mmCIF file of C-alpha atoms in Angstrom:
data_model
loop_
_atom_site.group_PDB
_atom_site.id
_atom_site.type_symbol
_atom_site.label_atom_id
_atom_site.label_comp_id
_atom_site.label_asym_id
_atom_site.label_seq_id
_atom_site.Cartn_x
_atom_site.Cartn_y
_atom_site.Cartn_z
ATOM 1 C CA UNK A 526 73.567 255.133 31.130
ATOM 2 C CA UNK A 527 70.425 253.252 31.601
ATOM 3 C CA UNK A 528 70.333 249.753 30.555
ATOM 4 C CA UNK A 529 67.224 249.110 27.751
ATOM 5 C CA UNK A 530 66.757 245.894 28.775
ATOM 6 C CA UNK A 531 65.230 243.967 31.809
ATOM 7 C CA UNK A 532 65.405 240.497 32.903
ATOM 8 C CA UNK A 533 61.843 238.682 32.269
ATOM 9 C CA UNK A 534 60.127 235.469 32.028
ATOM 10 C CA UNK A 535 58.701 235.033 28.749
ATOM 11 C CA UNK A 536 55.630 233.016 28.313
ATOM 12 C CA UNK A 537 56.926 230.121 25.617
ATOM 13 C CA UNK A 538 60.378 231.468 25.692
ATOM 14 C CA UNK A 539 61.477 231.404 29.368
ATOM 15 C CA UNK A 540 64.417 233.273 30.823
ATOM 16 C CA UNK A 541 65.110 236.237 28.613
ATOM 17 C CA UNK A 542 65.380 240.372 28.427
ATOM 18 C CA UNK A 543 62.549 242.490 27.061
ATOM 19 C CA UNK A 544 62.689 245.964 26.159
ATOM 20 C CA UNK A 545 60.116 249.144 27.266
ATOM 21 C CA UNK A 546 57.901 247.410 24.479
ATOM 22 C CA UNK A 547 57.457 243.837 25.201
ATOM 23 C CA UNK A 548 57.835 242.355 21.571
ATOM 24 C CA UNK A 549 61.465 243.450 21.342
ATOM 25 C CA UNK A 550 63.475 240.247 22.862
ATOM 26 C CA UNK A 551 67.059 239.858 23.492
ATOM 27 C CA UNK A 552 67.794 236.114 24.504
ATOM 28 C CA UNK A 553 71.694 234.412 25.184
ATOM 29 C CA UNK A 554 70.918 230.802 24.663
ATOM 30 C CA UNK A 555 73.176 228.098 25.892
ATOM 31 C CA UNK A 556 72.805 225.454 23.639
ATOM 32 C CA UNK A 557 72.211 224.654 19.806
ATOM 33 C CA UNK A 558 68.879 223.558 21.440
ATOM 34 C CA UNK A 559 68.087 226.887 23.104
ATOM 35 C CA UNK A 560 68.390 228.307 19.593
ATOM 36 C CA UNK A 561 66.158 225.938 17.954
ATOM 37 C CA UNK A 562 63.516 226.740 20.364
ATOM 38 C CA UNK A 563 63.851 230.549 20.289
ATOM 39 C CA UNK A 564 63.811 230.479 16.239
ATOM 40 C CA UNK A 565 60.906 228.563 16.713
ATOM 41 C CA UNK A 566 58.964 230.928 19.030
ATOM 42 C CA UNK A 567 59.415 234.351 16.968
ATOM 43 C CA UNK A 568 58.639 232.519 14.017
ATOM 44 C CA UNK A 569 54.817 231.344 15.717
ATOM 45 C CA UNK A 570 54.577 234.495 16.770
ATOM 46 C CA UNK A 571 55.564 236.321 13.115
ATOM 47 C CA UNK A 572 58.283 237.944 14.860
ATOM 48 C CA UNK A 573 61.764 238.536 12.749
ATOM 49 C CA UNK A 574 64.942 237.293 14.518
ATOM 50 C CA UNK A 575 68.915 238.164 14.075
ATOM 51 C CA UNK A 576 72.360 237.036 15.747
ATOM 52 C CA UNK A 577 73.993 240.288 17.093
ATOM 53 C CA UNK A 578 77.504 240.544 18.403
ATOM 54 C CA UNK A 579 77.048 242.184 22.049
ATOM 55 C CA UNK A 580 74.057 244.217 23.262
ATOM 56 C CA UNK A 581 72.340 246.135 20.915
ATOM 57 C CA UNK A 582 69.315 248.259 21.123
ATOM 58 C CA UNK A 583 65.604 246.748 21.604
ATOM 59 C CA UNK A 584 63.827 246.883 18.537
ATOM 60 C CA UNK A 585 59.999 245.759 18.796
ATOM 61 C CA UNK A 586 59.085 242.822 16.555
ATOM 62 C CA UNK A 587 62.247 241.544 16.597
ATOM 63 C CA UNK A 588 63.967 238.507 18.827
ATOM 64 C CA UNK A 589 68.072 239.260 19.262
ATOM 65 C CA UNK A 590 70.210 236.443 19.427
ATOM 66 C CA UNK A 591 73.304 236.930 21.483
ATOM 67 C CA UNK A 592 75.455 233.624 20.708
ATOM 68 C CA UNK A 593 78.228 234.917 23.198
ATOM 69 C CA UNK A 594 77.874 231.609 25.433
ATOM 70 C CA UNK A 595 77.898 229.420 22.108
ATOM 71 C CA UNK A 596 81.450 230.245 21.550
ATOM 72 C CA UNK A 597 85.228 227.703 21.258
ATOM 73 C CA UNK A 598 86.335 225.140 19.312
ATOM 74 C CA UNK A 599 85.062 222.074 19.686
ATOM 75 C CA UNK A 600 87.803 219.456 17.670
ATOM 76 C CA UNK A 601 90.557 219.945 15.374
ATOM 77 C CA UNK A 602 91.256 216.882 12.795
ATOM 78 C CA UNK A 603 94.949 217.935 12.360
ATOM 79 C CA UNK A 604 95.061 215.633 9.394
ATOM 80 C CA UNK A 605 92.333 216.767 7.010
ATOM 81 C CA UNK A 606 92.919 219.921 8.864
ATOM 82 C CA UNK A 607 89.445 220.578 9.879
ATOM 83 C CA UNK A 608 88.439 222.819 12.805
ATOM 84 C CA UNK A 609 84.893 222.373 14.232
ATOM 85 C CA UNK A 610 83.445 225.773 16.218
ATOM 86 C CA UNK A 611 80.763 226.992 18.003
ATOM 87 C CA UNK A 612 78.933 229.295 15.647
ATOM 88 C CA UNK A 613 79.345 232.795 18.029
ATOM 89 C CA UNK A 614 83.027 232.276 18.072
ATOM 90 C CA UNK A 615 84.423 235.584 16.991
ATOM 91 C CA UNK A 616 86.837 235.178 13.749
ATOM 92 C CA UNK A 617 89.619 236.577 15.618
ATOM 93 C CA UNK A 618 89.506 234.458 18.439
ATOM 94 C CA UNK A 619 89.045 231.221 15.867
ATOM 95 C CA UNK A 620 91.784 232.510 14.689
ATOM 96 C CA UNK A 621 94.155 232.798 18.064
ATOM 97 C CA UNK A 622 92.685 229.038 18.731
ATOM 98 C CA UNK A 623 94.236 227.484 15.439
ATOM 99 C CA UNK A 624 97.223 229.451 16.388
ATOM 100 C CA UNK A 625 98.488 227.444 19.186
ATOM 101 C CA UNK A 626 98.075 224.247 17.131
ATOM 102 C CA UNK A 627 100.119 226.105 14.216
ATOM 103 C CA UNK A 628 97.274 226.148 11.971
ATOM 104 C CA UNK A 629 95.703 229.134 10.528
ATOM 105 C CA UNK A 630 92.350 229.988 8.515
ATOM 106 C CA UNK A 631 94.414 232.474 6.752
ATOM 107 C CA UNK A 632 94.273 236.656 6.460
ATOM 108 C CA UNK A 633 91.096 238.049 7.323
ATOM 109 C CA UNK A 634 90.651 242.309 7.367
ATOM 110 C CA UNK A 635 91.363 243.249 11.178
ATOM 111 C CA UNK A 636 87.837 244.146 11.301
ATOM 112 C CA UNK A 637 86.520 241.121 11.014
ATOM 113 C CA UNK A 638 88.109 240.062 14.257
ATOM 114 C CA UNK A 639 85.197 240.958 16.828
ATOM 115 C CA UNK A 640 82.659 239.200 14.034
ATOM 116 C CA UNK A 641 81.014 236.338 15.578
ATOM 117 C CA UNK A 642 81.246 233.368 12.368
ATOM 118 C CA UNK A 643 77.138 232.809 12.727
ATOM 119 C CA UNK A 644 76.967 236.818 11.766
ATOM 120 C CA UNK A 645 79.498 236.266 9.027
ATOM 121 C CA UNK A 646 77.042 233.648 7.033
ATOM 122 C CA UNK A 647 74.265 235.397 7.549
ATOM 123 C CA UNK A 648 75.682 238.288 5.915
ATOM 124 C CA UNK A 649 77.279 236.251 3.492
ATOM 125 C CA UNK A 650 80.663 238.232 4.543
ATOM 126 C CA UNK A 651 83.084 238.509 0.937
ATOM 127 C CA UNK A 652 85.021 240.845 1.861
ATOM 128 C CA UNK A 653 88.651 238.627 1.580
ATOM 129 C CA UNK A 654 90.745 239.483 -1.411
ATOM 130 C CA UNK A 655 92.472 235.989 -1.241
ATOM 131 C CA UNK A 656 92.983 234.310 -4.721
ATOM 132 C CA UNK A 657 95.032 231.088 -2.715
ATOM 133 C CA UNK A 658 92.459 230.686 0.727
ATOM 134 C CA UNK A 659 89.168 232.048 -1.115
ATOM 135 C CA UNK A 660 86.231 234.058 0.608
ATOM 136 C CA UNK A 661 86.152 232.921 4.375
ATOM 137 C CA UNK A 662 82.205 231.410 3.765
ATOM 138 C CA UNK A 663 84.317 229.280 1.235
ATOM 139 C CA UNK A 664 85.796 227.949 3.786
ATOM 140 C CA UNK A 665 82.787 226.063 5.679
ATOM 141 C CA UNK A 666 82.922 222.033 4.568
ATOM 142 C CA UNK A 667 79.847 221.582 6.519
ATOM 143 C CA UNK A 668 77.341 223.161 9.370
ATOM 144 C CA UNK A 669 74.473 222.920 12.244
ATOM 145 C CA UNK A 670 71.707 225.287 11.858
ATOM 146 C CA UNK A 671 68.445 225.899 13.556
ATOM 147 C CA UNK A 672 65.358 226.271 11.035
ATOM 148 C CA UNK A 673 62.324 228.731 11.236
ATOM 149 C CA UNK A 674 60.250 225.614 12.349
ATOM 150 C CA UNK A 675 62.559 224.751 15.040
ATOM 151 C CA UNK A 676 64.377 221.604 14.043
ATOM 152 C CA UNK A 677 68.070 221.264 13.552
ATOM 153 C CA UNK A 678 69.471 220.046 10.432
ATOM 154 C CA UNK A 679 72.408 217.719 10.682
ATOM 155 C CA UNK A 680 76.521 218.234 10.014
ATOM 156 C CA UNK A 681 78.384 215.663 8.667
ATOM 157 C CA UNK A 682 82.027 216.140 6.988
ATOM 158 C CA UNK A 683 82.282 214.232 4.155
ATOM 159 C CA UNK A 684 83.860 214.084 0.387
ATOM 160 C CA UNK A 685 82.482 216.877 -1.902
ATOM 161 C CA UNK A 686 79.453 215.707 -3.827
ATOM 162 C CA UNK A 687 79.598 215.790 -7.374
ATOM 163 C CA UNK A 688 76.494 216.645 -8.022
ATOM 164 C CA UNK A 689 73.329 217.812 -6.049
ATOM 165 C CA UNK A 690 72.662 221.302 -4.665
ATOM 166 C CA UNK A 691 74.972 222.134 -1.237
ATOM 167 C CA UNK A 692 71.311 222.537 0.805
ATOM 168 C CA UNK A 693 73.428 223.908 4.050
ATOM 169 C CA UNK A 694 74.375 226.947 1.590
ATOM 170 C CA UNK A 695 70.937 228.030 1.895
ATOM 171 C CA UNK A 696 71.708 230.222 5.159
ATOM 172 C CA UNK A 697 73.842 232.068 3.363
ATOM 173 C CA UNK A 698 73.497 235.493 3.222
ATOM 174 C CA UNK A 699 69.753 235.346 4.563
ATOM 175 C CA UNK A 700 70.391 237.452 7.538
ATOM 176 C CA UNK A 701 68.789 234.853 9.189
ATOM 177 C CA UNK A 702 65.695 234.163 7.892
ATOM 178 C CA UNK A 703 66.678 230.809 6.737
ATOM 179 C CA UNK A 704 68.234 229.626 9.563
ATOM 180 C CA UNK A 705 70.198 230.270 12.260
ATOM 181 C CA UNK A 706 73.666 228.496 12.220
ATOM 182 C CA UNK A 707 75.142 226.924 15.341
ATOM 183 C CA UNK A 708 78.051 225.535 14.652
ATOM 184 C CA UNK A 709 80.776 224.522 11.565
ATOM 185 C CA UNK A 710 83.146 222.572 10.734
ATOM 186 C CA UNK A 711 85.591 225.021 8.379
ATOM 187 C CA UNK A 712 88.789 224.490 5.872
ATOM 188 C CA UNK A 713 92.154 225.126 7.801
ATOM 189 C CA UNK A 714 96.088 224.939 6.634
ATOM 190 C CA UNK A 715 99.140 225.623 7.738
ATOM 191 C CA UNK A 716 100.362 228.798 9.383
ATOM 192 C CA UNK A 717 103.118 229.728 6.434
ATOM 193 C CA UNK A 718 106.444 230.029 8.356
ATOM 194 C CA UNK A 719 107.500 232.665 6.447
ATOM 195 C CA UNK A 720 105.987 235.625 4.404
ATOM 196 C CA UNK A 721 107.087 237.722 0.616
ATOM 197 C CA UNK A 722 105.750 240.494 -0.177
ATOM 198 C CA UNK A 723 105.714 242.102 -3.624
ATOM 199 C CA UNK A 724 103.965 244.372 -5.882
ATOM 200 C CA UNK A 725 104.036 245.598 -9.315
ATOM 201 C CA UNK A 726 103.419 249.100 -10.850
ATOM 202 C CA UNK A 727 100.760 249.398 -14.047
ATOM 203 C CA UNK A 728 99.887 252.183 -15.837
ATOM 204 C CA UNK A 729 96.385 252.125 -14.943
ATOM 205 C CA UNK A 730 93.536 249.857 -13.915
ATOM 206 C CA UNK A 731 92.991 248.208 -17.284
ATOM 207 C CA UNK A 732 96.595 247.050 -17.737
ATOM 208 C CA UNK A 733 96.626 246.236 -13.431
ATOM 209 C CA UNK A 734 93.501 244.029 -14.569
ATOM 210 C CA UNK A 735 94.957 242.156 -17.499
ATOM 211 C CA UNK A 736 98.057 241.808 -14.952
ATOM 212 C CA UNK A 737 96.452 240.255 -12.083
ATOM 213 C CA UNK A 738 94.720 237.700 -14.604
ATOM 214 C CA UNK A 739 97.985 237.030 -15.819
ATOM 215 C CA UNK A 740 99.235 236.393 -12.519
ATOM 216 C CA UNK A 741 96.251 233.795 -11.909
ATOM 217 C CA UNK A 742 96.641 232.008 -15.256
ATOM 218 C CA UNK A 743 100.452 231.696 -14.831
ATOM 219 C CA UNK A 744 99.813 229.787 -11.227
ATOM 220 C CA UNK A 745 100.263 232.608 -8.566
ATOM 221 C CA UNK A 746 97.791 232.425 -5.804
ATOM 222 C CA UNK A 747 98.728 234.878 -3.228
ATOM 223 C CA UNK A 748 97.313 235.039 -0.054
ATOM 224 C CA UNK A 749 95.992 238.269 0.021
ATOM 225 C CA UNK A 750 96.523 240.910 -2.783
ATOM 226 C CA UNK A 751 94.838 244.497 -3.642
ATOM 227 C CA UNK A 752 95.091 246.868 -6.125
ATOM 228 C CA UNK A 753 95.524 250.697 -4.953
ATOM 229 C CA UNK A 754 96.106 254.188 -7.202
ATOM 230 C CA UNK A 755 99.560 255.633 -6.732
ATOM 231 C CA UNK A 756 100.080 258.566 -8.604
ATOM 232 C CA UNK A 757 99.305 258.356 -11.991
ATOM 233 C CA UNK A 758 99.584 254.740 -11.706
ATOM 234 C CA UNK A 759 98.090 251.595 -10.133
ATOM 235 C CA UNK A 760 99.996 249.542 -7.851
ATOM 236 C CA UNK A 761 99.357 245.814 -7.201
ATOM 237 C CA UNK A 762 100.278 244.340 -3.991
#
């Protein structure tokens, strides 16, 4: 199979790939930097920009960012229990990381393994049914990104502000557009040393409703839970 894209040097880029139309750009930067500077180009130039996981095909008018090289984890402060990672570490390999240091960032669908975490916030990914760890962009207590213009905004763990917007949040969901993050520093806990598993039958998905709100009111925050038919019934796991 013939490979779409070709090594080339791009005026006001540098070292990158272009496609059989020129204005569709694939670039693996090595540094937060390197990001900055490419967001910064496409965005002169009107272009639209993306992270992608792996190769993907060129599409003109629009700069790919492959943040395969912009991958590990940086620190772990085993007492707060804060990890800090390069933003095109994949989930799953954040996730093997923690592992050796008995620490986890809790259950995560096995798809979600091969997602780099910079693809993740951009989509906005919520898409964990986890009442005790939360939606895995819950987890982020603070993060680098790169902004259209080019500059990087700043990182800093610290106590949660009581009031005030959460400005890093902005990325969120943008695919994007409003920045391109680097790197994070994200919530981590414990690897559980053991696990129970339970569920409970309801006669439909009204009572399996007023159940699982039960549940939550009483104090049970499991860490992952779903609801599926059975039969006639609805089961809650």
């Amino acid at each position: 199979m013939t490979d779409p894209w070709r090594d080339a040097l791009v005026p006001g880029l540098g070292v990158a790939q272009t496609g059989a139309d020129a204005r569709a750009v694939r670039v693996v930067p090595e540094d937060a930097d390197a990001v900055a500077r490419a967001v910064a180009w496409a965005s002169a130039r009107g272009d639209a920009w993306r992270v992608v996981d792996g190769r993907r095909d060129p599409v003109p008018g629009l700069l790919q960012i492959d943040l395969s090289t912009l991958t590990g984890l940086v620190s772990v402060d085993e007492i707060s229990r804060v990890a800090h990672f390069r933003a095109g570490t994949t989930w799953g390999d954040a996730e093997l990381a923690l592992r050796h240091r008995g620490l986890t960032l809790g259950p995560m669908p096995a798809w979600l393994a091969d997602r780099s975490m910079a693809r993740s916030f951009a989509l906005d990914d919520r898409l964990r049914p986890s009442p005790r760890f939360g939606q895995l962009t819950e987890s982020a207590l603070a993060l680098r990104a790169a902004l259209p213009r080019g500059a990087l905004t700043r990182a800093t763990v610290s106590p949660r502000r009581a009031t005030g917007p959460d400005l890093p949040r902005c990325v969120f969901g943008t695919g994007d557009r409003a920045g391109v993050v680097v790197d994070l520093h994200v919530q981590v806990w414990a690897s559980p040393v053991a696990a129970t598993h339970a569920a409970a039958r309801f006669t439909g998905w009204d009572a399996a409703h007023t159940g699982a709100v039960a549940a939550l009111r009483a104090g049970v925050r499991p860490a992952w839970w779903c609801a599926r038919k059975r039969g006639r019934g609805v089961t809650l796991y």
